[in-house]
Amino acid sequence: MSDIKTIEGVDVRGKRVIVRVDFNVPIKDGAVGDDTRIRAALPTIEYLVNGGAKVILMSHLGRPAGEGFEEKFTLAPAAARLAELIDAPVAFAADTVGDDARAKAAELADGSVLVLENLRFDKREKKNDPAFCEELASLAELYVNDAFGTAHRAHASTAGIASLLPAYAGFLLAGEVETLSGMLDAPKRPFVAILGGSKVSDKVGVIDALIDKADTIIIGGGMCFTFLLAQGKAVGTSLKEEDWVERAGDMIEKAQAAGVKLLLPVDVVAADAFAEDANALTCSVDAIPADVMGLDIGPETEKLYADAIAEGSTVFWNGPMGVFEMKAFEHGTRAVAEAVAANKDAATIIGGGDSVAAVNKFSLADEMTFISTGGGASMELVEGKTLPGVAALR
Ligand code: ADP
Ligand code: MG
């Protein structure tokens, strides 16, 4: 996987470089809310600017219909935010491959930056349409992909364009691929994988892949109840996926056969409703009352999991342990986050939108070795799938 060329060392002075970034940021009242994704692209953008390139940035934002301009999905606020972050003017083209984009790309000075309008205003982007790829490529002499978050999509700006121009990885994308592939190919052992979140069905590929790689698998979140059902336990009104019980049982057996420790909760915090102010109780997994739902792992489980996490030399975490968005059910996720943060001897890697949100909520992001910016893309990489956006750079 790490056989991709990065832009480092390439002579970009005076060249037009078109860069696929992930500026799919939340917009509120015409301004960028959380600008994490823009900041994540800064190392590549600044490297190109300092190297004297004419930098052309392209991205999607949201889910426009693909029938042209839609005010609420314009990238103009992202361009404005970028100008603040790099403390330099940023030009903005009112279209993606039209007259304005071509004119502004042509008149770029060395070391200056242009942001093109939302790629997905044109439906040909998602179709990886050859003519659209040609039109994008014609704006520049070199191509860089730094949009790890969309690397699992074969679109014009992530896949097709790469065969039309010399193609390189940006620093964000390269770092993600290197860290996640390195973790899977040569983890320092013991390798502890923590998996949670809502559903087993969302994560089967990831769990399966990690049973082959990890030494210990820790299961929490809504998905644990389907595993508990497979063990013949009653789980009350907890989130459960009847159709996946057999598969969960197979995974428990597969782990056992492979000598992988698979840990399930021994106690849970359960409530009579999916609500912040519900009546909550703590109970053993052998005695979950019929009329309550498990919304977090319990205190005994927290201790068990913290001990297992402390033993890891590589720790990967995807998926909250409970409904951490509600104060009453955040304790287990916080305890696990703290245990991961406390293991300073390990490479600690966090992946997944909600898991990263949880780590940020508890202000522990700086304590982790690596926080992945790609939700779906990182999960597909962990599953062992080939990411079209990465394959296109080989
Ligand atoms: P990630 O985005 O990190 O991959 P997921 O999207 O799989 O994580 O899961 C996150 C969601 O799982 C959160 O919104 C959380 O509230 C929910 N969740 C966790 N535990 C439970 C539970 N016991 N019951 C219902 N939902 C849960
Ligand atoms: Mg999620």
Short mmCIF file of C-alpha atoms and ligand atoms in Angstrom, two decimals:
data_model
loop_
_atom_site.label_atom_id
_atom_site.label_comp_id
_atom_site.label_asym_id
_atom_site.label_seq_id
_atom_site.Cartn_x
_atom_site.Cartn_y
_atom_site.Cartn_z
CA MET A 1 0.00 0.00 0.00
CA SER A 2 2.77 2.46 0.70
CA ASP A 3 4.10 2.15 -2.84
CA ILE A 4 2.61 5.52 -3.74
CA LYS A 5 4.64 8.56 -4.75
CA THR A 6 4.13 11.68 -2.72
CA ILE A 7 4.56 15.20 -4.03
CA GLU A 8 7.62 15.63 -1.82
CA GLY A 9 10.73 16.47 -3.83
CA VAL A 10 8.85 17.02 -7.10
CA ASP A 11 9.80 20.30 -8.82
CA VAL A 12 6.53 22.21 -8.88
CA ARG A 13 7.86 25.75 -9.41
CA GLY A 14 5.83 27.58 -12.02
CA LYS A 15 3.67 24.52 -12.67
CA ARG A 16 -0.09 24.37 -12.43
CA VAL A 17 -0.91 21.65 -9.89
CA ILE A 18 -4.53 20.52 -9.48
CA VAL A 19 -5.16 19.10 -6.03
CA ARG A 20 -8.17 17.05 -4.93
CA VAL A 21 -8.81 18.07 -1.34
CA ASP A 22 -11.63 17.16 1.03
CA PHE A 23 -13.27 20.50 1.84
CA ASN A 24 -16.58 18.80 2.57
CA VAL A 25 -17.05 20.95 5.68
CA PRO A 26 -20.20 21.92 7.59
CA ILE A 27 -21.57 25.32 6.48
CA LYS A 28 -23.59 27.48 8.85
CA ASP A 29 -25.09 30.83 7.77
CA GLY A 30 -22.75 31.02 4.80
CA ALA A 31 -19.57 30.36 6.81
CA VAL A 32 -17.50 27.27 7.59
CA GLY A 33 -18.32 25.62 10.93
CA ASP A 34 -15.73 23.00 11.92
CA ASP A 35 -12.69 23.63 9.68
CA THR A 36 -10.75 20.46 10.64
CA ARG A 37 -10.77 19.14 7.07
CA ILE A 38 -9.39 22.38 5.63
CA ARG A 39 -6.65 22.42 8.26
CA ALA A 40 -5.81 18.80 7.46
CA ALA A 41 -4.97 19.79 3.87
CA LEU A 42 -2.71 22.69 4.86
CA PRO A 43 0.62 20.78 4.85
CA THR A 44 0.15 19.89 1.18
CA ILE A 45 -1.22 23.30 0.17
CA GLU A 46 1.56 25.17 1.98
CA TYR A 47 4.21 22.86 0.56
CA LEU A 48 3.01 23.63 -2.97
CA VAL A 49 2.66 27.36 -2.32
CA ASN A 50 6.14 27.56 -0.84
CA GLY A 51 7.48 25.57 -3.77
CA GLY A 52 6.13 28.20 -6.18
CA ALA A 53 3.37 26.12 -7.74
CA LYS A 54 0.17 27.57 -9.17
CA VAL A 55 -2.23 25.68 -6.92
CA ILE A 56 -5.73 24.74 -8.11
CA LEU A 57 -7.92 23.12 -5.44
CA MET A 58 -11.00 21.02 -6.18
CA SER A 59 -13.46 19.37 -3.78
CA HIS A 60 -17.04 18.34 -3.31
CA LEU A 61 -19.29 19.69 -0.57
CA GLY A 62 -22.48 17.97 0.53
CA ARG A 63 -24.84 16.22 -1.84
CA PRO A 64 -25.96 18.57 -4.59
CA ALA A 65 -28.26 17.17 -7.29
CA GLY A 66 -25.56 17.40 -9.98
CA GLU A 67 -27.66 19.75 -12.10
CA GLY A 68 -25.58 22.90 -11.59
CA PHE A 69 -25.14 25.59 -8.96
CA GLU A 70 -26.89 25.32 -5.58
CA GLU A 71 -26.22 28.15 -3.15
CA LYS A 72 -26.13 25.98 -0.03
CA PHE A 73 -23.38 23.76 -1.45
CA THR A 74 -21.03 26.44 -2.78
CA LEU A 75 -17.37 26.11 -1.83
CA ALA A 76 -16.97 29.90 -1.58
CA PRO A 77 -17.03 29.85 2.27
CA ALA A 78 -14.30 27.16 2.27
CA ALA A 79 -12.13 29.32 -0.01
CA ALA A 80 -12.65 32.27 2.34
CA ARG A 81 -11.71 30.18 5.36
CA LEU A 82 -8.60 28.88 3.59
CA ALA A 83 -7.50 32.47 2.86
CA GLU A 84 -7.68 33.18 6.61
CA LEU A 85 -5.74 30.02 7.48
CA ILE A 86 -2.89 30.61 5.03
CA ASP A 87 -3.07 34.38 5.52
CA ALA A 88 -2.98 35.01 1.78
CA PRO A 89 -5.54 35.77 -0.92
CA VAL A 90 -7.35 32.76 -2.41
CA ALA A 91 -9.06 33.12 -5.78
CA PHE A 92 -12.41 31.44 -6.34
CA ALA A 93 -13.87 30.24 -9.64
CA ALA A 94 -17.65 30.36 -10.01
CA ASP A 95 -17.55 27.11 -12.00
CA THR A 96 -15.48 23.91 -12.05
CA VAL A 97 -14.36 23.42 -15.64
CA GLY A 98 -16.11 26.38 -17.30
CA ASP A 99 -14.92 29.75 -18.61
CA ASP A 100 -14.27 31.25 -15.18
CA ALA A 101 -12.23 28.24 -13.98
CA ARG A 102 -10.14 28.22 -17.18
CA ALA A 103 -9.53 31.97 -17.11
CA LYS A 104 -8.59 32.04 -13.41
CA ALA A 105 -6.37 28.94 -13.72
CA ALA A 106 -4.56 30.55 -16.67
CA GLU A 107 -3.81 33.79 -14.86
CA LEU A 108 -2.56 32.24 -11.57
CA ALA A 109 0.78 33.58 -10.35
CA ASP A 110 3.45 31.26 -8.93
CA GLY A 111 2.70 30.45 -5.30
CA SER A 112 -0.94 31.49 -5.49
CA VAL A 113 -4.11 29.50 -4.89
CA LEU A 114 -7.41 29.04 -6.73
CA VAL A 115 -10.42 27.09 -5.42
CA LEU A 116 -12.82 25.70 -8.01
CA GLU A 117 -16.57 25.51 -7.41
CA ASN A 118 -18.10 22.26 -6.08
CA LEU A 119 -17.20 19.28 -8.30
CA ARG A 120 -20.56 17.65 -7.69
CA PHE A 121 -22.50 20.51 -9.28
CA ASP A 122 -21.62 18.51 -12.40
CA LYS A 123 -23.09 15.01 -12.38
CA ARG A 124 -20.17 13.76 -14.45
CA GLU A 125 -17.90 13.94 -11.37
CA LYS A 126 -19.45 10.94 -9.60
CA LYS A 127 -19.72 9.04 -12.89
CA ASN A 128 -15.95 9.32 -13.43
CA ASP A 129 -16.93 10.63 -16.87
CA PRO A 130 -13.95 10.59 -19.28
CA ALA A 131 -14.76 13.98 -20.85
CA PHE A 132 -15.06 15.58 -17.41
CA CYS A 133 -11.72 14.02 -16.40
CA GLU A 134 -10.15 15.54 -19.54
CA GLU A 135 -11.60 18.96 -18.77
CA LEU A 136 -10.29 18.88 -15.19
CA ALA A 137 -6.88 17.63 -16.32
CA SER A 138 -6.61 20.36 -18.96
CA LEU A 139 -6.48 22.98 -16.19
CA ALA A 140 -3.11 21.75 -14.90
CA GLU A 141 0.17 19.96 -15.52
CA LEU A 142 0.36 17.86 -12.34
CA TYR A 143 -2.25 16.14 -10.19
CA VAL A 144 -2.19 15.58 -6.44
CA ASN A 145 -4.76 13.65 -4.43
CA ASP A 146 -4.95 14.66 -0.78
CA ALA A 147 -8.61 13.77 -0.20
CA PHE A 148 -8.29 10.61 1.85
CA GLY A 149 -11.91 10.90 2.97
CA THR A 150 -13.12 10.26 -0.61
CA ALA A 151 -10.35 7.84 -1.66
CA HIS A 152 -12.86 4.97 -1.50
CA ARG A 153 -14.83 6.52 -4.37
CA ALA A 154 -13.91 6.15 -8.05
CA HIS A 155 -14.90 9.62 -9.20
CA ALA A 156 -13.41 11.87 -11.91
CA SER A 157 -11.39 13.93 -9.41
CA THR A 158 -10.20 10.93 -7.38
CA ALA A 159 -9.66 8.26 -10.04
CA GLY A 160 -10.06 9.16 -13.72
CA ILE A 161 -7.90 12.28 -13.72
CA ALA A 162 -4.93 10.35 -12.27
CA SER A 163 -4.26 8.58 -15.55
CA LEU A 164 -4.21 11.85 -17.52
CA LEU A 165 -1.52 13.74 -15.57
CA PRO A 166 1.57 12.81 -13.55
CA ALA A 167 -0.16 11.84 -10.28
CA TYR A 168 1.04 12.11 -6.70
CA ALA A 169 -0.26 11.69 -3.17
CA GLY A 170 -0.55 14.67 -0.84
CA PHE A 171 0.79 14.42 2.70
CA LEU A 172 -2.58 13.81 4.36
CA LEU A 173 -3.50 10.92 2.09
CA ALA A 174 -0.01 9.42 2.23
CA GLY A 175 0.06 9.64 6.04
CA GLU A 176 -3.32 7.92 6.35
CA VAL A 177 -2.39 5.10 4.01
CA GLU A 178 1.01 4.61 5.62
CA THR A 179 -0.34 4.57 9.18
CA LEU A 180 -3.33 2.33 8.57
CA SER A 181 -1.51 -0.07 6.22
CA GLY A 182 1.46 -0.21 8.58
CA MET A 183 -0.86 -1.05 11.46
CA LEU A 184 -2.34 -3.97 9.52
CA ASP A 185 0.84 -5.25 7.86
CA ALA A 186 3.29 -5.03 10.73
CA PRO A 187 1.64 -4.08 14.02
CA LYS A 188 3.75 -3.96 17.16
CA ARG A 189 2.25 -6.71 19.31
CA PRO A 190 0.11 -7.14 21.24
CA PHE A 191 -2.36 -5.53 18.83
CA VAL A 192 -5.58 -4.56 20.58
CA ALA A 193 -8.59 -3.59 18.45
CA ILE A 194 -11.57 -1.90 20.10
CA LEU A 195 -14.81 -2.03 18.14
CA GLY A 196 -18.11 -0.40 18.99
CA GLY A 197 -20.73 1.79 17.41
CA SER A 198 -24.26 0.91 16.62
CA LYS A 199 -24.52 -2.10 14.33
CA VAL A 200 -22.71 -5.36 13.64
CA SER A 201 -23.98 -5.21 10.05
CA ASP A 202 -22.08 -1.92 9.49
CA LYS A 203 -18.83 -3.39 10.73
CA VAL A 204 -18.70 -7.09 9.77
CA GLY A 205 -15.92 -6.54 7.25
CA VAL A 206 -13.85 -4.64 9.79
CA ILE A 207 -14.40 -7.17 12.60
CA ASP A 208 -13.61 -10.07 10.28
CA ALA A 209 -10.41 -8.44 9.02
CA LEU A 210 -9.26 -7.60 12.54
CA ILE A 211 -9.84 -11.12 13.85
CA ASP A 212 -7.16 -12.11 11.32
CA LYS A 213 -4.73 -9.42 12.49
CA ALA A 214 -5.26 -8.51 16.14
CA ASP A 215 -4.35 -10.32 19.37
CA THR A 216 -7.28 -8.94 21.34
CA ILE A 217 -10.67 -7.70 20.14
CA ILE A 218 -12.78 -5.62 22.48
CA ILE A 219 -16.47 -5.29 21.62
CA GLY A 220 -18.76 -2.55 22.93
CA GLY A 221 -21.52 -0.25 21.71
CA GLY A 222 -24.89 -1.32 20.34
CA MET A 223 -23.28 -4.16 18.39
CA CYS A 224 -22.33 -6.03 21.57
CA PHE A 225 -25.93 -7.10 22.10
CA THR A 226 -26.00 -9.17 18.94
CA PHE A 227 -22.86 -10.93 20.20
CA LEU A 228 -24.47 -11.44 23.62
CA LEU A 229 -27.52 -12.94 21.91
CA ALA A 230 -25.18 -15.34 20.10
CA GLN A 231 -24.01 -16.43 23.54
CA GLY A 232 -27.60 -17.16 24.46
CA LYS A 233 -28.08 -14.17 26.75
CA ALA A 234 -31.24 -12.07 27.00
CA VAL A 235 -30.68 -8.41 26.10
CA GLY A 236 -34.05 -6.81 26.83
CA THR A 237 -34.99 -4.08 24.36
CA SER A 238 -31.36 -3.32 23.42
CA LEU A 239 -30.39 -2.67 19.81
CA LYS A 240 -30.21 -6.09 18.22
CA GLU A 241 -29.89 -7.51 14.74
CA GLU A 242 -31.55 -10.93 14.71
CA ASP A 243 -30.28 -11.66 11.21
CA TRP A 244 -26.70 -11.24 12.34
CA VAL A 245 -26.74 -13.38 15.49
CA GLU A 246 -25.48 -16.46 13.68
CA ARG A 247 -22.72 -14.47 12.00
CA ALA A 248 -21.72 -12.98 15.37
CA GLY A 249 -21.53 -16.51 16.78
CA ASP A 250 -19.28 -17.52 13.88
CA MET A 251 -16.99 -14.62 14.64
CA ILE A 252 -16.72 -15.64 18.29
CA GLU A 253 -15.76 -19.15 17.15
CA LYS A 254 -13.34 -17.87 14.54
CA ALA A 255 -11.58 -15.73 17.15
CA GLN A 256 -11.36 -18.66 19.52
CA ALA A 257 -9.91 -20.94 16.83
CA ALA A 258 -7.33 -18.29 15.92
CA GLY A 259 -6.28 -17.78 19.54
CA VAL A 260 -7.56 -14.19 19.50
CA LYS A 261 -9.00 -12.94 22.79
CA LEU A 262 -12.48 -11.57 22.11
CA LEU A 263 -13.83 -9.55 25.03
CA LEU A 264 -17.52 -8.81 25.51
CA PRO A 265 -19.14 -6.67 28.22
CA VAL A 266 -19.76 -8.30 31.59
CA ASP A 267 -22.09 -5.52 32.72
CA VAL A 268 -24.04 -2.72 31.07
CA VAL A 269 -25.81 0.53 31.89
CA ALA A 270 -29.40 0.09 30.74
CA ALA A 271 -32.42 2.39 30.67
CA ASP A 272 -36.17 2.28 30.14
CA ALA A 273 -35.97 4.69 27.18
CA PHE A 274 -33.53 6.05 24.59
CA ALA A 275 -33.37 9.39 26.36
CA GLU A 276 -31.00 11.50 28.40
CA ASP A 277 -33.37 11.55 31.39
CA ALA A 278 -34.44 7.89 31.22
CA ASN A 279 -34.34 5.77 34.39
CA ALA A 280 -30.99 4.00 34.27
CA LEU A 281 -29.61 0.98 36.10
CA THR A 282 -26.42 -1.06 36.00
CA CYS A 283 -26.74 -4.81 35.60
CA SER A 284 -24.77 -7.93 34.76
CA VAL A 285 -25.13 -9.16 31.19
CA ASP A 286 -26.61 -12.31 32.72
CA ALA A 287 -29.48 -10.34 34.21
CA ILE A 288 -30.63 -7.66 31.78
CA PRO A 289 -34.31 -7.01 32.59
CA ALA A 290 -36.72 -7.59 29.69
CA ASP A 291 -37.99 -4.01 29.56
CA VAL A 292 -34.72 -2.07 29.39
CA MET A 293 -32.12 -1.32 26.71
CA GLY A 294 -28.36 -1.32 27.16
CA LEU A 295 -26.96 2.09 26.30
CA ASP A 296 -23.41 1.88 27.68
CA ILE A 297 -20.89 -0.60 29.05
CA GLY A 298 -20.85 -0.92 32.84
CA PRO A 299 -18.12 -0.20 35.42
CA GLU A 300 -16.77 -3.79 35.64
CA THR A 301 -16.47 -3.86 31.86
CA GLU A 302 -14.68 -0.51 31.88
CA LYS A 303 -12.03 -2.01 34.19
CA LEU A 304 -11.69 -5.19 32.14
CA TYR A 305 -11.30 -3.18 28.93
CA ALA A 306 -8.89 -0.65 30.44
CA ASP A 307 -6.62 -3.51 31.58
CA ALA A 308 -6.66 -5.08 28.11
CA ILE A 309 -5.96 -1.72 26.45
CA ALA A 310 -3.00 -1.10 28.79
CA GLU A 311 -1.36 -4.29 27.50
CA GLY A 312 -1.44 -3.22 23.85
CA SER A 313 1.57 -2.01 21.88
CA THR A 314 -0.75 -1.15 19.01
CA VAL A 315 -4.27 0.02 19.86
CA PHE A 316 -6.88 0.68 17.17
CA TRP A 317 -10.25 2.07 18.12
CA ASN A 318 -13.39 2.38 16.02
CA GLY A 319 -16.86 2.87 17.44
CA PRO A 320 -18.12 4.37 20.72
CA MET A 321 -18.86 2.06 23.65
CA GLY A 322 -22.27 3.59 24.27
CA VAL A 323 -24.56 6.46 23.39
CA PHE A 324 -21.82 8.95 24.24
CA GLU A 325 -23.88 11.86 22.84
CA MET A 326 -25.99 11.63 26.02
CA LYS A 327 -24.25 12.56 29.25
CA ALA A 328 -25.90 9.68 31.13
CA PHE A 329 -24.37 7.13 28.74
CA GLU A 330 -20.97 8.61 27.90
CA HIS A 331 -19.04 7.11 30.79
CA GLY A 332 -17.91 3.90 29.10
CA THR A 333 -16.71 5.69 25.97
CA ARG A 334 -14.87 8.22 28.11
CA ALA A 335 -13.23 5.44 30.17
CA VAL A 336 -12.03 3.67 27.04
CA ALA A 337 -10.80 6.94 25.51
CA GLU A 338 -8.87 7.66 28.72
CA ALA A 339 -7.39 4.16 28.77
CA VAL A 340 -6.23 4.50 25.17
CA ALA A 341 -4.80 7.97 25.86
CA ALA A 342 -2.99 6.67 28.95
CA ASN A 343 -1.13 3.95 27.03
CA LYS A 344 1.91 6.00 26.06
CA ASP A 345 3.95 2.95 25.00
CA ALA A 346 1.51 2.06 22.25
CA ALA A 347 0.76 3.40 18.81
CA THR A 348 -2.83 4.54 19.33
CA ILE A 349 -4.94 4.97 16.21
CA ILE A 350 -8.52 6.26 16.14
CA GLY A 351 -10.79 5.83 13.12
CA GLY A 352 -14.45 6.57 12.40
CA GLY A 353 -16.50 9.75 12.47
CA ASP A 354 -18.23 9.24 15.81
CA SER A 355 -15.16 7.78 17.53
CA VAL A 356 -13.13 10.82 16.53
CA ALA A 357 -15.98 13.07 17.70
CA ALA A 358 -15.95 11.27 21.06
CA VAL A 359 -12.18 11.69 21.46
CA ASN A 360 -12.56 15.39 20.64
CA LYS A 361 -15.47 15.73 23.05
CA PHE A 362 -13.27 14.41 25.86
CA SER A 363 -10.36 16.65 24.72
CA LEU A 364 -8.07 13.65 24.29
CA ALA A 365 -7.17 14.03 20.60
CA ASP A 366 -3.68 15.35 21.39
CA GLU A 367 -2.96 12.26 23.49
CA MET A 368 -3.42 9.87 20.57
CA THR A 369 -0.74 8.85 18.07
CA PHE A 370 -2.98 9.17 15.03
CA ILE A 371 -6.51 10.31 14.35
CA SER A 372 -7.81 9.24 10.96
CA THR A 373 -9.71 11.89 8.99
CA GLY A 374 -11.45 9.36 6.77
CA GLY A 375 -14.54 7.63 8.14
CA GLY A 376 -15.65 5.29 5.36
CA ALA A 377 -12.27 5.32 3.63
CA SER A 378 -10.35 4.23 6.72
CA MET A 379 -12.85 1.45 7.42
CA GLU A 380 -12.57 0.14 3.86
CA LEU A 381 -8.79 0.23 4.11
CA VAL A 382 -8.89 -1.71 7.38
CA GLU A 383 -11.22 -4.23 5.74
CA GLY A 384 -8.49 -4.84 3.19
CA LYS A 385 -10.36 -3.29 0.29
CA THR A 386 -8.49 -1.48 -2.47
CA LEU A 387 -9.27 2.23 -2.43
CA PRO A 388 -9.74 3.48 -6.03
CA GLY A 389 -8.22 6.88 -5.17
CA VAL A 390 -5.09 5.20 -3.83
CA ALA A 391 -4.86 2.57 -6.56
CA ALA A 392 -5.01 5.36 -9.18
CA LEU A 393 -1.76 6.81 -7.79
CA ARG A 394 0.27 3.64 -8.28
P1 ADP B 1 -18.07 5.45 14.00
O1 ADP B 1 -18.66 6.65 13.31
O2 ADP B 1 -16.98 5.85 14.96
O3 ADP B 1 -17.63 4.39 13.03
P2 ADP B 1 -20.66 4.26 14.43
O4 ADP B 1 -21.23 5.22 13.44
O5 ADP B 1 -20.58 2.85 14.06
O6 ADP B 1 -19.21 4.79 14.91
O7 ADP B 1 -21.51 4.29 15.76
C1 ADP B 1 -21.73 5.45 16.50
C2 ADP B 1 -23.11 5.49 17.10
O8 ADP B 1 -23.37 4.31 17.83
C3 ADP B 1 -23.26 6.63 18.06
O9 ADP B 1 -24.19 7.56 17.54
C4 ADP B 1 -23.76 5.99 19.34
O10 ADP B 1 -24.78 6.71 19.98
C5 ADP B 1 -24.29 4.66 18.84
N1 ADP B 1 -24.32 3.66 19.92
C6 ADP B 1 -23.32 3.24 20.70
N2 ADP B 1 -23.74 2.36 21.62
C7 ADP B 1 -25.07 2.21 21.43
C8 ADP B 1 -26.08 1.44 22.08
N3 ADP B 1 -25.80 0.65 23.11
N4 ADP B 1 -27.33 1.54 21.61
C9 ADP B 1 -27.62 2.34 20.57
N5 ADP B 1 -26.72 3.09 19.92
C10 ADP B 1 -25.45 3.03 20.34
MG MG B 2 -20.60 6.98 12.48
#
